[in-house]
Amino acid sequence: MEMLDASSDPRAHEWIVRLGLSLDTVRDVLLFGDAEAATYTTYDANGAGEMARWSRHVRRMSELLVPQGWKRIDPLNQPTLVHPSGEHSIVVTSGTSLTGTAYGVPKTKNPKGRSIREAVRGNAELALMRPDEVDPDLSGLRETWILLTHADPNGRLQAELSLPSEMEGEQIGGWLRRILLPTISPSRIPEPKGDDGPASYEFSVARK
């Protein structure tokens, strides 16, 4: 497994550009999801905030990449963004606490469906997905990358762009390449009392 840290390794930036992304794009996606998740409270259904976070990640990534020629598809209900070249795609999903860290190997947080299992197998074999599983827009696909995200208990947003190689049960647990992305530390302002409206948010990361 190759691991590159975008905070210090120029090769990580080369890979990010090669994938058709930028650190600004990923930062925007993570902050968009965090702002949505922050509107949920303990009175919402269990897990609703994290589900909303993931949904907003998918939405914002689509909003930013589709105008650049990417195509959004949903094979077997798995939101997927296909690069204009058709040679690789990106799937956004949540990961365990080791996401974005160099001292351990993360897994996807939730079980993955058949479309992801076939994509992982395709990565490992350097082959296409099985024809009976392929959306026509994936006919030339060679690789499926994962934008793995995690919000720690202190609100820090961890992420990595990684190329999966192995399923452990229903979760991805093996990687051919991991590109660790800079951690983002949103700074939240406490929610005002009364009916003054929802809390506002400030972020410590400078936007370009």
PDB file of C-alpha atoms in Angstrom:
ATOM      1  CA  MET A   1       0.000   0.000   0.000  1.00  0.00           C
ATOM      2  CA  GLU A   2       1.270   3.454  -0.925  1.00  0.00           C
ATOM      3  CA  MET A   3       0.390   6.323   1.426  1.00  0.00           C
ATOM      4  CA  LEU A   4       0.895  10.000   0.559  1.00  0.00           C
ATOM      5  CA  ASP A   5       0.212  12.983   2.812  1.00  0.00           C
ATOM      6  CA  ALA A   6      -1.164  16.048   1.019  1.00  0.00           C
ATOM      7  CA  SER A   7       0.051  18.251   3.889  1.00  0.00           C
ATOM      8  CA  SER A   8       3.683  17.613   3.016  1.00  0.00           C
ATOM      9  CA  ASP A   9       4.158  15.445  -0.068  1.00  0.00           C
ATOM     10  CA  PRO A  10       4.002  17.050  -3.544  1.00  0.00           C
ATOM     11  CA  ARG A  11       3.221  13.638  -5.020  1.00  0.00           C
ATOM     12  CA  ALA A  12      -0.107  13.692  -3.197  1.00  0.00           C
ATOM     13  CA  HIS A  13      -1.034  16.938  -4.954  1.00  0.00           C
ATOM     14  CA  GLU A  14      -0.032  15.427  -8.285  1.00  0.00           C
ATOM     15  CA  TRP A  15      -2.421  12.543  -7.682  1.00  0.00           C
ATOM     16  CA  ILE A  16      -5.239  14.857  -6.610  1.00  0.00           C
ATOM     17  CA  VAL A  17      -4.842  16.864  -9.835  1.00  0.00           C
ATOM     18  CA  ARG A  18      -4.613  13.663 -11.873  1.00  0.00           C
ATOM     19  CA  LEU A  19      -7.950  12.610 -10.418  1.00  0.00           C
ATOM     20  CA  GLY A  20      -9.482  15.908 -11.538  1.00  0.00           C
ATOM     21  CA  LEU A  21      -9.937  17.279  -8.030  1.00  0.00           C
ATOM     22  CA  SER A  22      -8.445  19.959  -5.798  1.00  0.00           C
ATOM     23  CA  LEU A  23      -8.041  20.465  -2.063  1.00  0.00           C
ATOM     24  CA  ASP A  24     -10.422  23.427  -2.322  1.00  0.00           C
ATOM     25  CA  THR A  25     -13.125  21.192  -3.811  1.00  0.00           C
ATOM     26  CA  VAL A  26     -12.792  18.593  -1.063  1.00  0.00           C
ATOM     27  CA  ARG A  27     -12.732  21.299   1.630  1.00  0.00           C
ATOM     28  CA  ASP A  28     -15.908  22.817   0.232  1.00  0.00           C
ATOM     29  CA  VAL A  29     -17.612  19.409   0.234  1.00  0.00           C
ATOM     30  CA  LEU A  30     -16.610  18.642   3.825  1.00  0.00           C
ATOM     31  CA  LEU A  31     -17.713  22.018   5.176  1.00  0.00           C
ATOM     32  CA  PHE A  32     -21.016  21.832   3.312  1.00  0.00           C
ATOM     33  CA  GLY A  33     -21.773  18.509   4.943  1.00  0.00           C
ATOM     34  CA  ASP A  34     -20.659  19.692   8.366  1.00  0.00           C
ATOM     35  CA  ALA A  35     -22.920  22.740   8.253  1.00  0.00           C
ATOM     36  CA  GLU A  36     -25.900  20.488   7.533  1.00  0.00           C
ATOM     37  CA  ALA A  37     -25.023  17.929  10.214  1.00  0.00           C
ATOM     38  CA  ALA A  38     -24.716  20.717  12.785  1.00  0.00           C
ATOM     39  CA  THR A  39     -28.424  21.550  12.436  1.00  0.00           C
ATOM     40  CA  TYR A  40     -29.382  18.172  13.945  1.00  0.00           C
ATOM     41  CA  THR A  41     -29.840  17.637  17.678  1.00  0.00           C
ATOM     42  CA  THR A  42     -30.303  14.748  20.077  1.00  0.00           C
ATOM     43  CA  TYR A  43     -34.043  15.039  19.412  1.00  0.00           C
ATOM     44  CA  ASP A  44     -33.594  13.895  15.820  1.00  0.00           C
ATOM     45  CA  ALA A  45     -33.627  10.228  14.928  1.00  0.00           C
ATOM     46  CA  ASN A  46     -30.444   8.342  15.755  1.00  0.00           C
ATOM     47  CA  GLY A  47     -27.928   8.701  12.944  1.00  0.00           C
ATOM     48  CA  ALA A  48     -29.952  11.312  11.067  1.00  0.00           C
ATOM     49  CA  GLY A  49     -27.231  13.960  11.301  1.00  0.00           C
ATOM     50  CA  GLU A  50     -24.525  11.710   9.861  1.00  0.00           C
ATOM     51  CA  MET A  51     -26.852  10.493   7.129  1.00  0.00           C
ATOM     52  CA  ALA A  52     -27.559  14.126   6.249  1.00  0.00           C
ATOM     53  CA  ARG A  53     -23.836  14.892   6.285  1.00  0.00           C
ATOM     54  CA  TRP A  54     -23.162  12.140   3.764  1.00  0.00           C
ATOM     55  CA  SER A  55     -26.080  13.215   1.581  1.00  0.00           C
ATOM     56  CA  ARG A  56     -24.794  16.789   1.493  1.00  0.00           C
ATOM     57  CA  HIS A  57     -21.303  15.531   0.659  1.00  0.00           C
ATOM     58  CA  VAL A  58     -22.744  13.700  -2.340  1.00  0.00           C
ATOM     59  CA  ARG A  59     -24.849  16.687  -3.373  1.00  0.00           C
ATOM     60  CA  ARG A  60     -22.043  19.245  -3.092  1.00  0.00           C
ATOM     61  CA  MET A  61     -19.525  17.048  -4.875  1.00  0.00           C
ATOM     62  CA  SER A  62     -22.036  16.619  -7.691  1.00  0.00           C
ATOM     63  CA  GLU A  63     -22.747  20.361  -7.834  1.00  0.00           C
ATOM     64  CA  LEU A  64     -19.047  21.147  -8.133  1.00  0.00           C
ATOM     65  CA  LEU A  65     -17.954  18.403 -10.541  1.00  0.00           C
ATOM     66  CA  VAL A  66     -20.846  17.982 -12.976  1.00  0.00           C
ATOM     67  CA  PRO A  67     -20.311  21.488 -14.478  1.00  0.00           C
ATOM     68  CA  GLN A  68     -16.708  20.406 -15.116  1.00  0.00           C
ATOM     69  CA  GLY A  69     -17.841  17.508 -17.290  1.00  0.00           C
ATOM     70  CA  TRP A  70     -18.168  14.778 -14.674  1.00  0.00           C
ATOM     71  CA  LYS A  71     -21.284  12.596 -14.832  1.00  0.00           C
ATOM     72  CA  ARG A  72     -23.398  11.684 -11.803  1.00  0.00           C
ATOM     73  CA  ILE A  73     -24.903   8.220 -11.939  1.00  0.00           C
ATOM     74  CA  ASP A  74     -26.430   5.908  -9.325  1.00  0.00           C
ATOM     75  CA  PRO A  75     -25.695   2.257 -10.176  1.00  0.00           C
ATOM     76  CA  LEU A  76     -27.612   0.041  -7.764  1.00  0.00           C
ATOM     77  CA  ASN A  77     -28.501   3.218  -5.816  1.00  0.00           C
ATOM     78  CA  GLN A  78     -24.829   4.030  -5.127  1.00  0.00           C
ATOM     79  CA  PRO A  79     -24.141   7.719  -5.941  1.00  0.00           C
ATOM     80  CA  THR A  80     -21.095   7.746  -8.211  1.00  0.00           C
ATOM     81  CA  LEU A  81     -19.273  10.512 -10.067  1.00  0.00           C
ATOM     82  CA  VAL A  82     -17.553   9.491 -13.302  1.00  0.00           C
ATOM     83  CA  HIS A  83     -14.586  11.521 -14.568  1.00  0.00           C
ATOM     84  CA  PRO A  84     -14.979  13.079 -18.054  1.00  0.00           C
ATOM     85  CA  SER A  85     -12.404  10.593 -19.388  1.00  0.00           C
ATOM     86  CA  GLY A  86     -14.611   7.718 -18.220  1.00  0.00           C
ATOM     87  CA  GLU A  87     -11.518   5.980 -16.830  1.00  0.00           C
ATOM     88  CA  HIS A  88     -12.157   6.479 -13.121  1.00  0.00           C
ATOM     89  CA  SER A  89     -14.964   7.349 -10.754  1.00  0.00           C
ATOM     90  CA  ILE A  90     -15.303   8.634  -7.199  1.00  0.00           C
ATOM     91  CA  VAL A  91     -17.674   7.492  -4.469  1.00  0.00           C
ATOM     92  CA  VAL A  92     -18.143   9.449  -1.224  1.00  0.00           C
ATOM     93  CA  THR A  93     -18.607   7.475   1.964  1.00  0.00           C
ATOM     94  CA  SER A  94     -17.982   7.768   5.691  1.00  0.00           C
ATOM     95  CA  GLY A  95     -15.071   6.001   7.358  1.00  0.00           C
ATOM     96  CA  THR A  96     -13.872   4.926  10.780  1.00  0.00           C
ATOM     97  CA  SER A  97     -11.804   7.087  13.130  1.00  0.00           C
ATOM     98  CA  LEU A  98      -8.549   6.092  11.375  1.00  0.00           C
ATOM     99  CA  THR A  99      -9.665   7.941   8.241  1.00  0.00           C
ATOM    100  CA  GLY A 100      -7.040  10.473   7.166  1.00  0.00           C
ATOM    101  CA  THR A 101      -4.449   9.220   9.661  1.00  0.00           C
ATOM    102  CA  ALA A 102      -1.035   7.688   9.032  1.00  0.00           C
ATOM    103  CA  TYR A 103      -1.006   5.490  12.122  1.00  0.00           C
ATOM    104  CA  GLY A 104      -3.680   3.003  11.124  1.00  0.00           C
ATOM    105  CA  VAL A 105      -5.737   1.623   8.282  1.00  0.00           C
ATOM    106  CA  PRO A 106      -9.353   2.826   8.094  1.00  0.00           C
ATOM    107  CA  LYS A 107     -12.430   0.944   7.006  1.00  0.00           C
ATOM    108  CA  THR A 108     -15.667   2.194   5.585  1.00  0.00           C
ATOM    109  CA  LYS A 109     -18.072   2.868   8.427  1.00  0.00           C
ATOM    110  CA  ASN A 110     -21.126   1.176   6.967  1.00  0.00           C
ATOM    111  CA  PRO A 111     -21.660  -1.996   4.937  1.00  0.00           C
ATOM    112  CA  LYS A 112     -21.280  -1.540   1.183  1.00  0.00           C
ATOM    113  CA  GLY A 113     -23.553  -2.901  -1.511  1.00  0.00           C
ATOM    114  CA  ARG A 114     -22.887  -4.963  -4.613  1.00  0.00           C
ATOM    115  CA  SER A 115     -21.810  -2.044  -6.811  1.00  0.00           C
ATOM    116  CA  ILE A 116     -18.981  -1.167  -4.420  1.00  0.00           C
ATOM    117  CA  ARG A 117     -17.943  -4.812  -3.988  1.00  0.00           C
ATOM    118  CA  GLU A 118     -17.618  -5.193  -7.749  1.00  0.00           C
ATOM    119  CA  ALA A 119     -15.702  -1.904  -8.029  1.00  0.00           C
ATOM    120  CA  VAL A 120     -13.232  -2.994  -5.356  1.00  0.00           C
ATOM    121  CA  ARG A 121     -12.751  -6.312  -7.111  1.00  0.00           C
ATOM    122  CA  GLY A 122     -12.159  -4.418 -10.360  1.00  0.00           C
ATOM    123  CA  ASN A 123      -9.473  -2.274  -8.712  1.00  0.00           C
ATOM    124  CA  ALA A 124      -7.715  -5.313  -7.283  1.00  0.00           C
ATOM    125  CA  GLU A 125      -7.747  -7.153 -10.600  1.00  0.00           C
ATOM    126  CA  LEU A 126      -7.066  -4.066 -12.747  1.00  0.00           C
ATOM    127  CA  ALA A 127     -10.091  -5.139 -14.735  1.00  0.00           C
ATOM    128  CA  LEU A 128     -13.527  -3.834 -15.567  1.00  0.00           C
ATOM    129  CA  MET A 129     -16.593  -4.500 -13.476  1.00  0.00           C
ATOM    130  CA  ARG A 130     -18.654  -7.484 -14.514  1.00  0.00           C
ATOM    131  CA  PRO A 131     -20.764  -6.578 -17.565  1.00  0.00           C
ATOM    132  CA  ASP A 132     -24.027  -7.473 -15.848  1.00  0.00           C
ATOM    133  CA  GLU A 133     -23.221  -4.963 -13.094  1.00  0.00           C
ATOM    134  CA  VAL A 134     -22.076  -2.068 -15.285  1.00  0.00           C
ATOM    135  CA  ASP A 135     -24.024   1.066 -16.037  1.00  0.00           C
ATOM    136  CA  PRO A 136     -23.337   2.079 -19.679  1.00  0.00           C
ATOM    137  CA  ASP A 137     -21.524   5.151 -18.388  1.00  0.00           C
ATOM    138  CA  LEU A 138     -19.018   2.859 -16.658  1.00  0.00           C
ATOM    139  CA  SER A 139     -18.097   0.810 -19.707  1.00  0.00           C
ATOM    140  CA  GLY A 140     -14.527   2.179 -19.840  1.00  0.00           C
ATOM    141  CA  LEU A 141     -13.979   2.394 -16.092  1.00  0.00           C
ATOM    142  CA  ARG A 142     -10.615   1.240 -14.757  1.00  0.00           C
ATOM    143  CA  GLU A 143     -10.614   2.510 -11.178  1.00  0.00           C
ATOM    144  CA  THR A 144     -13.086   3.505  -8.488  1.00  0.00           C
ATOM    145  CA  TRP A 145     -11.678   5.852  -5.837  1.00  0.00           C
ATOM    146  CA  ILE A 146     -13.248   6.567  -2.463  1.00  0.00           C
ATOM    147  CA  LEU A 147     -13.472   9.958  -0.772  1.00  0.00           C
ATOM    148  CA  LEU A 148     -13.489   8.642   2.781  1.00  0.00           C
ATOM    149  CA  THR A 149     -14.670  11.111   5.440  1.00  0.00           C
ATOM    150  CA  HIS A 150     -14.911  11.165   9.215  1.00  0.00           C
ATOM    151  CA  ALA A 151     -15.938  13.773  11.809  1.00  0.00           C
ATOM    152  CA  ASP A 152     -14.254  13.145  15.158  1.00  0.00           C
ATOM    153  CA  PRO A 153     -15.915  13.900  18.550  1.00  0.00           C
ATOM    154  CA  ASN A 154     -14.226  17.329  18.639  1.00  0.00           C
ATOM    155  CA  GLY A 155     -15.662  18.301  15.263  1.00  0.00           C
ATOM    156  CA  ARG A 156     -12.453  17.884  13.272  1.00  0.00           C
ATOM    157  CA  LEU A 157     -13.082  16.729   9.715  1.00  0.00           C
ATOM    158  CA  GLN A 158     -10.747  13.989   8.500  1.00  0.00           C
ATOM    159  CA  ALA A 159     -10.632  12.746   4.937  1.00  0.00           C
ATOM    160  CA  GLU A 160      -8.610  10.853   2.379  1.00  0.00           C
ATOM    161  CA  LEU A 161      -8.837   9.944  -1.287  1.00  0.00           C
ATOM    162  CA  SER A 162      -8.077   6.265  -1.495  1.00  0.00           C
ATOM    163  CA  LEU A 163      -8.109   3.428  -3.987  1.00  0.00           C
ATOM    164  CA  PRO A 164      -9.685   0.315  -2.410  1.00  0.00           C
ATOM    165  CA  SER A 165      -8.414  -3.185  -3.008  1.00  0.00           C
ATOM    166  CA  GLU A 166     -10.082  -5.462  -0.490  1.00  0.00           C
ATOM    167  CA  MET A 167     -13.423  -6.040   1.181  1.00  0.00           C
ATOM    168  CA  GLU A 168     -13.524  -7.304   4.756  1.00  0.00           C
ATOM    169  CA  GLY A 169     -17.001  -8.712   4.998  1.00  0.00           C
ATOM    170  CA  GLU A 170     -19.331  -5.898   3.925  1.00  0.00           C
ATOM    171  CA  GLN A 171     -16.784  -3.117   4.496  1.00  0.00           C
ATOM    172  CA  ILE A 172     -13.753  -1.899   2.574  1.00  0.00           C
ATOM    173  CA  GLY A 173     -10.645  -2.609   4.648  1.00  0.00           C
ATOM    174  CA  GLY A 174      -7.761  -2.788   2.172  1.00  0.00           C
ATOM    175  CA  TRP A 175      -6.272  -0.046   0.002  1.00  0.00           C
ATOM    176  CA  LEU A 176      -3.873   0.124  -2.934  1.00  0.00           C
ATOM    177  CA  ARG A 177      -3.163   3.829  -2.426  1.00  0.00           C
ATOM    178  CA  ARG A 178      -4.150   6.346   0.252  1.00  0.00           C
ATOM    179  CA  ILE A 179      -3.887  10.123  -0.155  1.00  0.00           C
ATOM    180  CA  LEU A 180      -4.285  11.717   3.274  1.00  0.00           C
ATOM    181  CA  LEU A 181      -5.946  15.134   3.171  1.00  0.00           C
ATOM    182  CA  PRO A 182      -5.426  18.026   5.633  1.00  0.00           C
ATOM    183  CA  THR A 183      -7.695  17.903   8.673  1.00  0.00           C
ATOM    184  CA  ILE A 184     -10.213  20.749   8.911  1.00  0.00           C
ATOM    185  CA  SER A 185     -11.206  22.195  12.291  1.00  0.00           C
ATOM    186  CA  PRO A 186     -14.540  24.055  12.111  1.00  0.00           C
ATOM    187  CA  SER A 187     -15.122  26.455  15.024  1.00  0.00           C
ATOM    188  CA  ARG A 188     -18.754  26.517  16.036  1.00  0.00           C
ATOM    189  CA  ILE A 189     -20.486  29.415  17.769  1.00  0.00           C
ATOM    190  CA  PRO A 190     -22.907  28.243  20.509  1.00  0.00           C
ATOM    191  CA  GLU A 191     -26.576  28.323  19.544  1.00  0.00           C
ATOM    192  CA  PRO A 192     -28.332  31.418  20.940  1.00  0.00           C
ATOM    193  CA  LYS A 193     -31.151  30.945  23.425  1.00  0.00           C
ATOM    194  CA  GLY A 194     -34.730  31.805  22.563  1.00  0.00           C
ATOM    195  CA  ASP A 195     -36.123  32.177  19.052  1.00  0.00           C
ATOM    196  CA  ASP A 196     -33.231  34.058  17.499  1.00  0.00           C
ATOM    197  CA  GLY A 197     -32.806  31.457  14.797  1.00  0.00           C
ATOM    198  CA  PRO A 198     -30.260  28.680  14.215  1.00  0.00           C
ATOM    199  CA  ALA A 199     -26.619  28.844  15.207  1.00  0.00           C
ATOM    200  CA  SER A 200     -24.135  30.421  12.827  1.00  0.00           C
ATOM    201  CA  TYR A 201     -20.804  28.858  11.959  1.00  0.00           C
ATOM    202  CA  GLU A 202     -17.287  30.053  11.388  1.00  0.00           C
ATOM    203  CA  PHE A 203     -14.458  27.986  10.001  1.00  0.00           C
ATOM    204  CA  SER A 204     -10.769  28.218  10.776  1.00  0.00           C
ATOM    205  CA  VAL A 205      -9.754  27.154   7.270  1.00  0.00           C
ATOM    206  CA  ALA A 206      -9.047  30.033   4.885  1.00  0.00           C
ATOM    207  CA  ARG A 207     -10.973  29.756   1.646  1.00  0.00           C
ATOM    208  CA  LYS A 208      -9.134  30.567  -1.568  1.00  0.00           C
TER     209      LYS A 208
END
